[in-house]
mmCIF file of C-alpha atoms and ligand atoms in Angstrom:
data_model
loop_
_atom_site.group_PDB
_atom_site.id
_atom_site.type_symbol
_atom_site.label_atom_id
_atom_site.label_comp_id
_atom_site.label_asym_id
_atom_site.label_seq_id
_atom_site.Cartn_x
_atom_site.Cartn_y
_atom_site.Cartn_z
ATOM 1 C CA MET W 1 108.295 1.450 -16.326
ATOM 2 C CA GLU W 2 109.863 3.498 -13.621
ATOM 3 C CA ILE W 3 107.704 3.143 -10.205
ATOM 4 C CA VAL W 4 108.390 5.488 -7.222
ATOM 5 C CA PHE W 5 107.654 4.039 -3.959
ATOM 6 C CA ALA W 6 106.754 7.306 -1.815
ATOM 7 C CA SER W 7 105.424 7.133 1.544
ATOM 8 C CA ARG W 8 105.432 9.102 4.962
ATOM 9 C CA HIS W 9 103.687 6.778 7.240
ATOM 10 C CA GLU W 10 105.899 3.114 6.401
ATOM 11 C CA SER W 11 108.704 2.876 9.144
ATOM 12 C CA ASN W 12 110.052 0.356 6.208
ATOM 13 C CA PRO W 13 110.123 1.851 2.710
ATOM 14 C CA ARG W 14 113.457 0.017 1.825
ATOM 15 C CA GLU W 15 112.057 -2.608 2.368
ATOM 16 C CA TRP W 16 108.490 -2.073 0.373
ATOM 17 C CA VAL W 17 111.244 -1.271 -2.550
ATOM 18 C CA ALA W 18 113.260 -4.386 -2.045
ATOM 19 C CA ALA W 19 109.931 -6.577 -2.568
ATOM 20 C CA LEU W 20 108.336 -4.718 -5.346
ATOM 21 C CA GLN W 21 111.727 -4.637 -7.062
ATOM 22 C CA GLN W 22 111.773 -8.675 -6.866
ATOM 23 C CA ALA W 23 107.961 -8.989 -7.804
ATOM 24 C CA LEU W 24 109.187 -6.440 -10.925
ATOM 25 C CA PRO W 25 112.589 -7.488 -12.157
ATOM 26 C CA GLU W 26 111.675 -6.247 -15.988
ATOM 27 C CA HIS W 27 111.036 -2.115 -13.888
ATOM 28 C CA GLN W 28 113.086 -0.345 -12.417
ATOM 29 C CA VAL W 29 111.366 0.453 -8.427
ATOM 30 C CA ARG W 30 112.791 3.384 -6.391
ATOM 31 C CA LEU W 31 112.673 4.945 -3.500
ATOM 32 C CA TRP W 32 111.381 8.880 -4.237
ATOM 33 C CA ASP W 33 113.646 10.925 -2.925
ATOM 34 C CA ALA W 34 112.401 14.516 -2.317
ATOM 35 C CA CYS W 35 116.086 16.025 -2.600
ATOM 36 C CA GLN W 36 117.166 14.391 -5.954
ATOM 37 C CA PRO W 37 113.845 13.755 -8.076
ATOM 38 C CA ARG W 38 114.270 12.471 -11.407
ATOM 39 C CA GLY W 39 110.977 14.062 -13.094
ATOM 40 C CA GLN W 40 110.633 10.308 -15.117
ATOM 41 C CA ALA W 41 108.531 7.659 -12.947
ATOM 42 C CA ASP W 42 105.234 7.069 -14.544
ATOM 43 C CA ALA W 43 103.940 5.354 -11.654
ATOM 44 C CA ALA W 44 104.145 5.270 -8.063
ATOM 45 C CA VAL W 45 102.875 3.177 -5.015
ATOM 46 C CA VAL W 46 102.325 5.897 -2.320
ATOM 47 C CA TRP W 47 100.450 6.278 1.674
ATOM 48 C CA ALA W 48 100.056 9.706 2.688
ATOM 49 C CA PRO W 49 102.988 11.143 0.026
ATOM 50 C CA PRO W 50 104.541 13.974 0.528
ATOM 51 C CA ALA W 51 102.960 17.032 -0.890
ATOM 52 C CA ASP W 52 105.601 17.907 -3.798
ATOM 53 C CA LEU W 53 105.552 14.713 -5.266
ATOM 54 C CA PHE W 54 102.987 15.709 -8.194
ATOM 55 C CA ALA W 55 105.062 19.156 -9.089
ATOM 56 C CA HIS W 56 108.294 16.867 -9.633
ATOM 57 C CA GLU W 57 107.304 13.700 -11.064
ATOM 58 C CA PRO W 58 105.143 15.092 -14.150
ATOM 59 C CA GLN W 59 105.098 11.589 -15.666
ATOM 60 C CA LEU W 60 103.058 10.226 -13.448
ATOM 61 C CA LYS W 61 100.229 7.955 -14.905
ATOM 62 C CA HIS W 62 99.192 5.327 -12.013
ATOM 63 C CA LEU W 63 99.082 5.878 -8.354
ATOM 64 C CA PHE W 64 98.976 2.572 -6.357
ATOM 65 C CA ASN W 65 97.492 3.233 -3.127
ATOM 66 C CA LEU W 66 98.936 0.750 -0.435
ATOM 67 C CA GLY W 67 95.345 1.522 1.663
ATOM 68 C CA ALA W 68 91.284 0.979 0.931
ATOM 69 C CA GLY W 69 91.042 4.494 1.579
ATOM 70 C CA VAL W 70 91.463 7.242 -0.545
ATOM 71 C CA ASP W 71 90.194 9.986 1.001
ATOM 72 C CA ALA W 72 92.996 11.516 1.741
ATOM 73 C CA LEU W 73 94.574 11.147 -1.220
ATOM 74 C CA LEU W 74 91.543 12.858 -2.833
ATOM 75 C CA GLN W 75 92.268 16.083 -1.271
ATOM 76 C CA ILE W 76 95.716 16.850 -1.932
ATOM 77 C CA PRO W 77 94.989 20.097 -4.010
ATOM 78 C CA ASP W 78 98.210 19.077 -6.731
ATOM 79 C CA LEU W 79 96.861 15.953 -7.743
ATOM 80 C CA PRO W 80 96.749 15.930 -11.484
ATOM 81 C CA ALA W 81 93.404 15.322 -13.020
ATOM 82 C CA ASP W 82 94.582 12.988 -15.366
ATOM 83 C CA ILE W 83 96.636 10.063 -12.675
ATOM 84 C CA THR W 84 94.547 6.596 -12.714
ATOM 85 C CA LEU W 85 94.434 6.244 -8.883
ATOM 86 C CA VAL W 86 93.978 2.316 -7.933
ATOM 87 C CA ARG W 87 93.197 1.608 -4.603
ATOM 88 C CA MET W 88 93.912 -1.861 -2.500
ATOM 89 C CA GLU W 89 91.597 -4.229 -2.595
ATOM 90 C CA ASP W 90 91.937 -6.951 0.699
ATOM 91 C CA GLY W 91 95.331 -6.551 0.454
ATOM 92 C CA GLY W 92 95.004 -9.053 4.105
ATOM 93 C CA MET W 93 93.081 -6.465 5.516
ATOM 94 C CA ALA W 94 89.716 -7.701 5.247
ATOM 95 C CA VAL W 95 89.908 -10.944 7.337
ATOM 96 C CA GLN W 96 91.563 -8.748 9.850
ATOM 97 C CA MET W 97 88.463 -5.830 9.785
ATOM 98 C CA ALA W 98 86.157 -9.271 10.416
ATOM 99 C CA GLU W 99 88.172 -10.318 13.749
ATOM 100 C CA TYR W 100 88.358 -7.069 14.997
ATOM 101 C CA VAL W 101 84.555 -6.740 14.920
ATOM 102 C CA LEU W 102 83.993 -10.524 16.071
ATOM 103 C CA HIS W 103 86.385 -9.126 18.715
ATOM 104 C CA TYR W 104 84.045 -6.256 19.710
ATOM 105 C CA LEU W 105 80.556 -8.344 19.320
ATOM 106 C CA ILE W 106 81.414 -11.557 21.557
ATOM 107 C CA ARG W 107 82.857 -9.708 23.934
ATOM 108 C CA GLU W 108 78.896 -7.372 24.331
ATOM 109 C CA SER W 109 77.001 -9.915 22.901
ATOM 110 C CA ARG W 110 78.319 -13.070 25.384
ATOM 111 C CA ASP W 111 79.028 -10.390 28.455
ATOM 112 C CA LEU W 112 82.405 -10.926 28.118
ATOM 113 C CA GLY W 113 83.464 -7.714 30.115
ATOM 114 C CA GLN W 114 81.005 -7.882 32.592
ATOM 115 C CA TYR W 115 82.550 -11.129 33.458
ATOM 116 C CA ALA W 116 86.279 -9.452 33.834
ATOM 117 C CA ASP W 117 84.599 -7.665 36.272
ATOM 118 C CA LEU W 118 83.122 -10.247 38.011
ATOM 119 C CA GLN W 119 86.406 -12.296 38.165
ATOM 120 C CA ALA W 120 87.926 -9.071 39.436
ATOM 121 C CA GLN W 121 85.642 -9.785 42.327
ATOM 122 C CA ALA W 122 85.705 -13.141 42.669
ATOM 123 C CA ARG W 123 82.585 -14.045 42.483
ATOM 124 C CA TRP W 124 81.098 -16.327 40.580
ATOM 125 C CA GLN W 125 77.866 -15.402 38.999
ATOM 126 C CA PRO W 126 76.473 -16.747 35.396
ATOM 127 C CA LEU W 127 74.839 -14.193 33.510
ATOM 128 C CA GLU W 128 71.972 -14.645 30.780
ATOM 129 C CA ASP W 129 72.230 -16.716 28.105
ATOM 130 C CA ILE W 130 72.773 -15.040 24.537
ATOM 131 C CA ASP W 131 70.097 -14.412 22.261
ATOM 132 C CA ARG W 132 71.117 -13.949 19.143
ATOM 133 C CA ASP W 133 68.209 -12.420 17.727
ATOM 134 C CA ALA W 134 68.748 -9.624 19.708
ATOM 135 C CA TRP W 135 71.989 -8.862 18.402
ATOM 136 C CA THR W 136 71.608 -8.244 14.640
ATOM 137 C CA VAL W 137 74.799 -6.726 13.338
ATOM 138 C CA GLY W 138 74.103 -3.658 11.116
ATOM 139 C CA VAL W 139 77.439 -3.115 8.380
ATOM 140 C CA MET W 140 77.358 0.642 6.754
ATOM 141 C CA GLY W 141 79.334 -0.697 3.309
ATOM 142 C CA GLY W 142 78.722 -3.716 1.335
ATOM 143 C CA GLY W 143 82.480 -3.324 -0.441
ATOM 144 C CA VAL W 144 85.535 -5.811 -0.109
ATOM 145 C CA MET W 145 85.737 -5.061 3.949
ATOM 146 C CA GLY W 146 82.015 -4.723 4.853
ATOM 147 C CA ALA W 147 81.111 -7.831 2.567
ATOM 148 C CA ARG W 148 84.051 -9.719 4.522
ATOM 149 C CA ILE W 149 82.799 -8.508 8.072
ATOM 150 C CA ALA W 150 79.198 -9.731 6.835
ATOM 151 C CA GLN W 151 80.065 -13.366 6.186
ATOM 152 C CA VAL W 152 82.287 -13.756 9.058
ATOM 153 C CA CYS W 153 79.453 -12.548 11.576
ATOM 154 C CA ALA W 154 77.041 -14.470 9.711
ATOM 155 C CA ALA W 155 78.919 -17.337 10.129
ATOM 156 C CA LEU W 156 78.729 -17.158 14.144
ATOM 157 C CA ASP W 157 74.250 -17.064 13.802
ATOM 158 C CA TYR W 158 74.174 -13.802 14.179
ATOM 159 C CA PRO W 159 71.567 -11.887 11.939
ATOM 160 C CA VAL W 160 72.955 -9.582 9.585
ATOM 161 C CA ALA W 161 72.286 -6.493 7.497
ATOM 162 C CA VAL W 162 74.369 -4.541 5.074
ATOM 163 C CA TRP W 163 73.422 -0.821 4.023
ATOM 164 C CA SER W 164 75.699 0.127 0.607
ATOM 165 C CA ARG W 165 74.528 2.511 -1.959
ATOM 166 C CA SER W 166 73.563 0.206 -4.610
ATOM 167 C CA GLY W 167 72.023 -2.698 -1.896
ATOM 168 C CA ARG W 168 73.949 -5.031 -4.190
ATOM 169 C CA PRO W 169 73.747 -8.322 -2.457
ATOM 170 C CA VAL W 170 75.989 -9.850 0.409
ATOM 171 C CA ALA W 171 76.061 -13.680 1.038
ATOM 172 C CA GLY W 172 74.763 -14.555 4.817
ATOM 173 C CA ALA W 173 73.226 -10.895 4.914
ATOM 174 C CA GLN W 174 69.878 -9.174 4.595
ATOM 175 C CA SER W 175 70.899 -6.031 1.748
ATOM 176 C CA TYR W 176 69.580 -2.424 2.083
ATOM 177 C CA GLY W 177 70.055 0.446 -0.662
ATOM 178 C CA GLN W 178 70.903 3.832 0.484
ATOM 179 C CA ASP W 179 67.164 5.135 0.427
ATOM 180 C CA GLU W 180 66.209 1.504 2.739
ATOM 181 C CA LEU W 181 68.914 3.174 5.775
ATOM 182 C CA ALA W 182 65.704 3.404 8.444
ATOM 183 C CA ASP W 183 64.441 -0.217 7.755
ATOM 184 C CA PHE W 184 68.479 -1.081 8.815
ATOM 185 C CA LEU W 185 68.915 1.339 11.499
ATOM 186 C CA ALA W 186 65.416 0.033 13.426
ATOM 187 C CA ARG W 187 67.054 -4.067 12.937
ATOM 188 C CA THR W 188 70.387 -2.870 13.810
ATOM 189 C CA ARG W 189 72.298 -3.710 17.482
ATOM 190 C CA VAL W 190 75.642 -3.708 16.624
ATOM 191 C CA LEU W 191 76.599 -0.765 14.057
ATOM 192 C CA VAL W 192 80.132 -1.401 12.115
ATOM 193 C CA ASN W 193 81.306 1.556 9.883
ATOM 194 C CA ALA W 194 83.288 0.193 7.043
ATOM 195 C CA LEU W 195 82.447 3.093 4.411
ATOM 196 C CA PRO W 196 84.643 5.301 2.635
ATOM 197 C CA LEU W 197 84.771 8.613 3.774
ATOM 198 C CA THR W 198 83.001 10.402 1.010
ATOM 199 C CA ALA W 199 81.129 14.193 0.784
ATOM 200 C CA ASP W 200 77.602 12.439 1.232
ATOM 201 C CA THR W 201 79.223 9.979 4.565
ATOM 202 C CA GLN W 202 81.257 12.655 6.218
ATOM 203 C CA GLY W 203 79.271 12.852 10.233
ATOM 204 C CA ILE W 204 77.306 9.855 9.223
ATOM 205 C CA LEU W 205 77.426 8.416 12.806
ATOM 206 C CA SER W 206 75.497 10.967 14.492
ATOM 207 C CA ARG W 207 72.751 11.460 16.758
ATOM 208 C CA ALA W 208 70.432 11.258 13.888
ATOM 209 C CA VAL W 209 71.320 7.717 12.733
ATOM 210 C CA PHE W 210 72.226 6.241 16.892
ATOM 211 C CA ASP W 211 68.281 7.254 17.554
ATOM 212 C CA GLN W 212 66.699 5.076 15.286
ATOM 213 C CA LEU W 213 69.004 2.193 16.372
ATOM 214 C CA ARG W 214 67.683 -0.553 18.764
ATOM 215 C CA PRO W 215 67.886 0.316 22.266
ATOM 216 C CA ASP W 216 71.340 -0.631 24.240
ATOM 217 C CA ALA W 217 73.212 -0.528 20.071
ATOM 218 C CA TYR W 218 77.130 -0.922 20.203
ATOM 219 C CA LEU W 219 78.675 1.475 17.636
ATOM 220 C CA ILE W 220 82.627 0.027 15.653
ATOM 221 C CA ASN W 221 83.924 2.602 13.667
ATOM 222 C CA ILE W 222 86.766 1.279 11.462
ATOM 223 C CA ALA W 223 86.146 3.869 8.717
ATOM 224 C CA ARG W 224 87.418 6.723 9.346
ATOM 225 C CA GLY W 225 87.701 9.105 11.740
ATOM 226 C CA ASP W 226 85.413 11.717 10.015
ATOM 227 C CA HIS W 227 82.627 9.292 9.805
ATOM 228 C CA LEU W 228 81.950 10.331 13.112
ATOM 229 C CA VAL W 229 80.416 13.646 15.039
ATOM 230 C CA GLU W 230 82.242 12.666 18.650
ATOM 231 C CA SER W 231 80.114 14.728 20.713
ATOM 232 C CA ASP W 232 77.005 12.822 19.480
ATOM 233 C CA LEU W 233 78.499 9.786 20.595
ATOM 234 C CA LEU W 234 79.505 10.868 23.989
ATOM 235 C CA ALA W 235 75.594 12.584 24.498
ATOM 236 C CA CYS W 236 74.529 9.141 23.529
ATOM 237 C CA LEU W 237 76.631 7.540 25.877
ATOM 238 C CA ASP W 238 75.604 9.639 28.839
ATOM 239 C CA SER W 239 72.032 9.200 27.974
ATOM 240 C CA GLY W 240 71.630 5.286 28.040
ATOM 241 C CA ARG W 241 71.245 5.461 24.325
ATOM 242 C CA LEU W 242 74.726 3.739 23.364
ATOM 243 C CA ARG W 243 75.999 0.669 25.790
ATOM 244 C CA GLY W 244 79.464 1.502 24.083
ATOM 245 C CA ALA W 245 81.684 1.958 21.430
ATOM 246 C CA ALA W 246 85.118 0.516 20.286
ATOM 247 C CA LEU W 247 87.160 3.251 17.685
ATOM 248 C CA ASP W 248 89.797 2.428 15.610
ATOM 249 C CA VAL W 249 89.433 5.235 13.628
ATOM 250 C CA PHE W 250 89.791 9.386 14.820
ATOM 251 C CA SER W 251 89.452 12.951 13.342
ATOM 252 C CA CYS W 252 93.018 13.572 14.627
ATOM 253 C CA GLU W 253 95.592 10.604 14.371
ATOM 254 C CA PRO W 254 97.790 10.037 16.931
ATOM 255 C CA LEU W 255 94.793 10.914 19.332
ATOM 256 C CA PRO W 256 96.022 13.926 21.191
ATOM 257 C CA PRO W 257 96.380 12.709 24.738
ATOM 258 C CA GLY W 258 94.104 14.212 27.116
ATOM 259 C CA HIS W 259 91.466 13.480 24.415
ATOM 260 C CA ARG W 260 88.287 12.026 26.335
ATOM 261 C CA PHE W 261 88.019 9.018 24.763
ATOM 262 C CA TRP W 262 91.000 7.540 25.907
ATOM 263 C CA SER W 263 89.480 7.373 29.584
ATOM 264 C CA ASP W 264 86.381 6.619 29.034
ATOM 265 C CA ARG W 265 85.396 3.237 30.351
ATOM 266 C CA ARG W 266 82.111 2.916 27.737
ATOM 267 C CA ILE W 267 84.629 3.215 24.952
ATOM 268 C CA ARG W 268 88.029 0.917 23.242
ATOM 269 C CA VAL W 269 90.578 2.551 21.449
ATOM 270 C CA THR W 270 93.014 1.488 19.138
ATOM 271 C CA PRO W 271 95.294 3.156 16.790
ATOM 272 C CA HIS W 272 94.425 3.000 13.212
ATOM 273 C CA ILE W 273 95.075 -0.905 13.403
ATOM 274 C CA ALA W 274 91.510 -2.719 12.444
ATOM 275 C CA GLY W 275 93.162 -4.018 9.022
ATOM 276 C CA ALA W 276 96.437 -3.600 8.120
ATOM 277 C CA SER W 277 97.605 -4.113 4.366
ATOM 278 C CA LEU W 278 100.285 -7.177 3.966
ATOM 279 C CA MET W 279 103.373 -6.249 2.117
ATOM 280 C CA SER W 280 103.104 -9.852 0.451
ATOM 281 C CA LEU W 281 99.864 -9.558 -1.078
ATOM 282 C CA THR W 282 100.065 -6.167 -1.962
ATOM 283 C CA VAL W 283 103.090 -6.379 -3.510
ATOM 284 C CA GLN W 284 101.966 -9.475 -5.023
ATOM 285 C CA GLN W 285 98.499 -7.445 -6.457
ATOM 286 C CA ILE W 286 100.392 -4.468 -7.554
ATOM 287 C CA ALA W 287 103.038 -6.014 -9.289
ATOM 288 C CA GLY W 288 99.737 -7.879 -10.530
ATOM 289 C CA LYS W 289 98.331 -4.800 -11.823
ATOM 290 C CA VAL W 290 101.641 -3.223 -13.385
ATOM 291 C CA ARG W 291 101.781 -5.886 -15.811
ATOM 292 C CA ALA W 292 98.423 -5.713 -16.808
ATOM 293 C CA VAL W 293 98.576 -1.906 -17.076
ATOM 294 C CA VAL W 294 102.140 -2.598 -19.424
ATOM 295 C CA ARG W 295 99.609 -5.373 -21.359
ATOM 296 C CA GLY W 296 97.121 -2.654 -21.831
ATOM 297 C CA GLU W 297 94.497 -4.897 -19.760
ATOM 298 C CA PRO W 298 91.812 -3.922 -17.920
ATOM 299 C CA ILE W 299 92.529 -3.595 -14.151
ATOM 300 C CA THR W 300 90.393 -3.581 -10.810
ATOM 301 C CA GLY W 301 90.256 -1.160 -8.104
ATOM 302 C CA ILE W 302 90.311 2.516 -10.337
ATOM 303 C CA VAL W 303 88.769 4.577 -8.069
ATOM 304 C CA ASP W 304 86.048 6.704 -9.041
ATOM 305 C CA ARG W 305 87.143 10.465 -8.771
ATOM 306 C CA MET W 306 83.175 11.830 -8.482
ATOM 307 C CA ARG W 307 81.967 9.210 -6.137
ATOM 308 C CA GLN W 308 85.298 9.407 -4.597
ATOM 309 C CA TYR W 309 85.494 6.031 -3.787
HETATM 310 P P1 NDP K 401 84.471 -0.645 -1.087
HETATM 311 O O1 NDP K 401 84.669 0.961 -2.274
HETATM 312 O O2 NDP K 401 85.026 -1.813 -1.651
HETATM 313 O O3 NDP K 401 83.491 -0.178 -0.524
HETATM 314 C C1 NDP K 401 83.114 0.887 0.111
HETATM 315 C C2 NDP K 401 81.289 0.323 0.284
HETATM 316 O O4 NDP K 401 80.465 1.531 0.593
HETATM 317 C C3 NDP K 401 80.512 0.002 -0.979
HETATM 318 O O5 NDP K 401 79.395 -1.560 -0.656
HETATM 319 C C4 NDP K 401 79.393 1.263 -1.410
HETATM 320 O O6 NDP K 401 78.431 0.985 -2.354
HETATM 321 C C5 NDP K 401 79.149 1.847 0.176
HETATM 322 N N1 NDP K 401 79.048 3.299 -0.039
HETATM 323 C C6 NDP K 401 79.824 4.271 -0.467
HETATM 324 N N2 NDP K 401 79.153 5.381 -0.151
HETATM 325 C C7 NDP K 401 77.960 5.003 -0.177
HETATM 326 C C8 NDP K 401 76.660 6.068 0.707
HETATM 327 N N3 NDP K 401 77.036 7.117 0.350
HETATM 328 N N4 NDP K 401 75.726 5.557 1.275
HETATM 329 C C9 NDP K 401 75.731 4.009 1.118
HETATM 330 N N5 NDP K 401 76.857 3.398 0.676
HETATM 331 C C10 NDP K 401 77.705 3.579 0.525
HETATM 332 O O7 NDP K 401 85.938 0.022 -0.123
HETATM 333 P P2 NDP K 401 86.500 -1.220 1.241
HETATM 334 O O8 NDP K 401 85.253 -2.145 1.709
HETATM 335 O O9 NDP K 401 87.726 -1.772 0.466
HETATM 336 O O10 NDP K 401 86.723 -0.068 2.562
HETATM 337 C C11 NDP K 401 86.121 0.399 3.024
HETATM 338 C C12 NDP K 401 86.414 1.900 3.826
HETATM 339 O O11 NDP K 401 86.832 0.691 5.126
HETATM 340 C C13 NDP K 401 87.664 2.434 3.290
HETATM 341 O O12 NDP K 401 87.699 2.992 2.358
HETATM 342 C C14 NDP K 401 88.560 2.810 4.489
HETATM 343 O O13 NDP K 401 88.281 4.310 4.474
HETATM 344 C C15 NDP K 401 88.279 1.793 5.588
HETATM 345 N N6 NDP K 401 89.470 0.844 5.829
HETATM 346 C C16 NDP K 401 89.713 0.837 7.302
HETATM 347 C C17 NDP K 401 91.201 0.267 8.088
HETATM 348 C C18 NDP K 401 91.210 0.441 9.256
HETATM 349 O O14 NDP K 401 92.706 -0.325 9.318
HETATM 350 N N7 NDP K 401 90.534 0.682 9.906
HETATM 351 C C19 NDP K 401 91.298 -0.307 6.932
HETATM 352 C C20 NDP K 401 90.907 -0.824 5.519
HETATM 353 C C21 NDP K 401 89.287 0.116 4.923
HETATM 354 P P3 NDP K 401 78.066 0.092 -3.275
HETATM 355 O O15 NDP K 401 78.603 -1.488 -3.504
HETATM 356 O O16 NDP K 401 76.789 0.510 -3.521
HETATM 357 O O17 NDP K 401 78.937 0.865 -4.245
HETATM 358 C C1 OXD K 402 92.934 1.931 4.236
HETATM 359 C C2 OXD K 402 93.360 2.107 6.006
HETATM 360 O O1 OXD K 402 92.068 2.750 4.074
HETATM 361 O O2 OXD K 402 94.397 1.018 6.519
HETATM 362 O O3 OXD K 402 93.845 0.870 4.150
HETATM 363 O O4 OXD K 402 92.766 3.141 6.833
#
């Protein structure tokens, strides 16, 4: 196979090419060069690929995405209908996503932000003991990310609910199917979004959803910025409906200077780092899938274009 690496975001593309070539010595791996396209690549490894990749490489049959989310890929106007899209399944991201959620869950449920404020005033003042039953974590999306987040929160004895399309069981959590959203939200104090961005889920983090959560609820959005209606979040923070939010993803990335989120003390901002795909695990996974394809065996992680994830 001839495999090209094409990413506009990776700072070290040559390292990726070298790692892929080392993992797949029987295949040819090269950095895609818009000035010298060869037009013979069978597969591409991509994250935010250049728009002209598909016009210049008409033989591509497989597109291996370096990330879990394929929303941006599916919006590329020239994306050929017959290319098989393969997404990253975990690649070291799930445990990081779980850590991220746990950090903010513990910070809120154990009043660690308030203790930091008390330290600044040199005040020794124990606050109320934690009531775990009041801190149900509700995870939207029970896939690779959502299931790991649920499992980690449950391991610390937080009650956990998971909402997904199918309502399939997730260990340690109570599962809710698509038509059980209201029951799921009514239990939830810390709402975690781990959904793919699709036509069905865009704008789902809205006032209508926030209004159904338990009082004094907290939002953690680690999926995509376009899931969130930003003005609804600000309104719900102002009204006291939500106590705060941790946001890793934004409609416009990088978050523009001067955006209200930067300076709002109730909001924690991180630059889309909740779960980074790790090079060694990612390369290992892609190499395994390339070999399976060559042997004519089925692979997992193929994107269903109708479902958009
Ligand atoms: P998966 O495809 O494994 O899981 C998606 C889950 O969402 C499934 O449980 C699916 O339900 C559920 N779902 C999809 N559509 C709906 C819907 N309309 N209503 C209810 N549930 C729905 O994806 P991953 O867990 O691997 O990744 C999830 C997302 O996390 C990615 O798409 C990406 O946007 C984001 N992400 C962000 C990162 C970051 O650094 N911030 C890092 C990695 C991922 P069902 O099980 O029934 O199919
Ligand atoms: C992903 C991401 O989708 O990092 O993998 O956002």
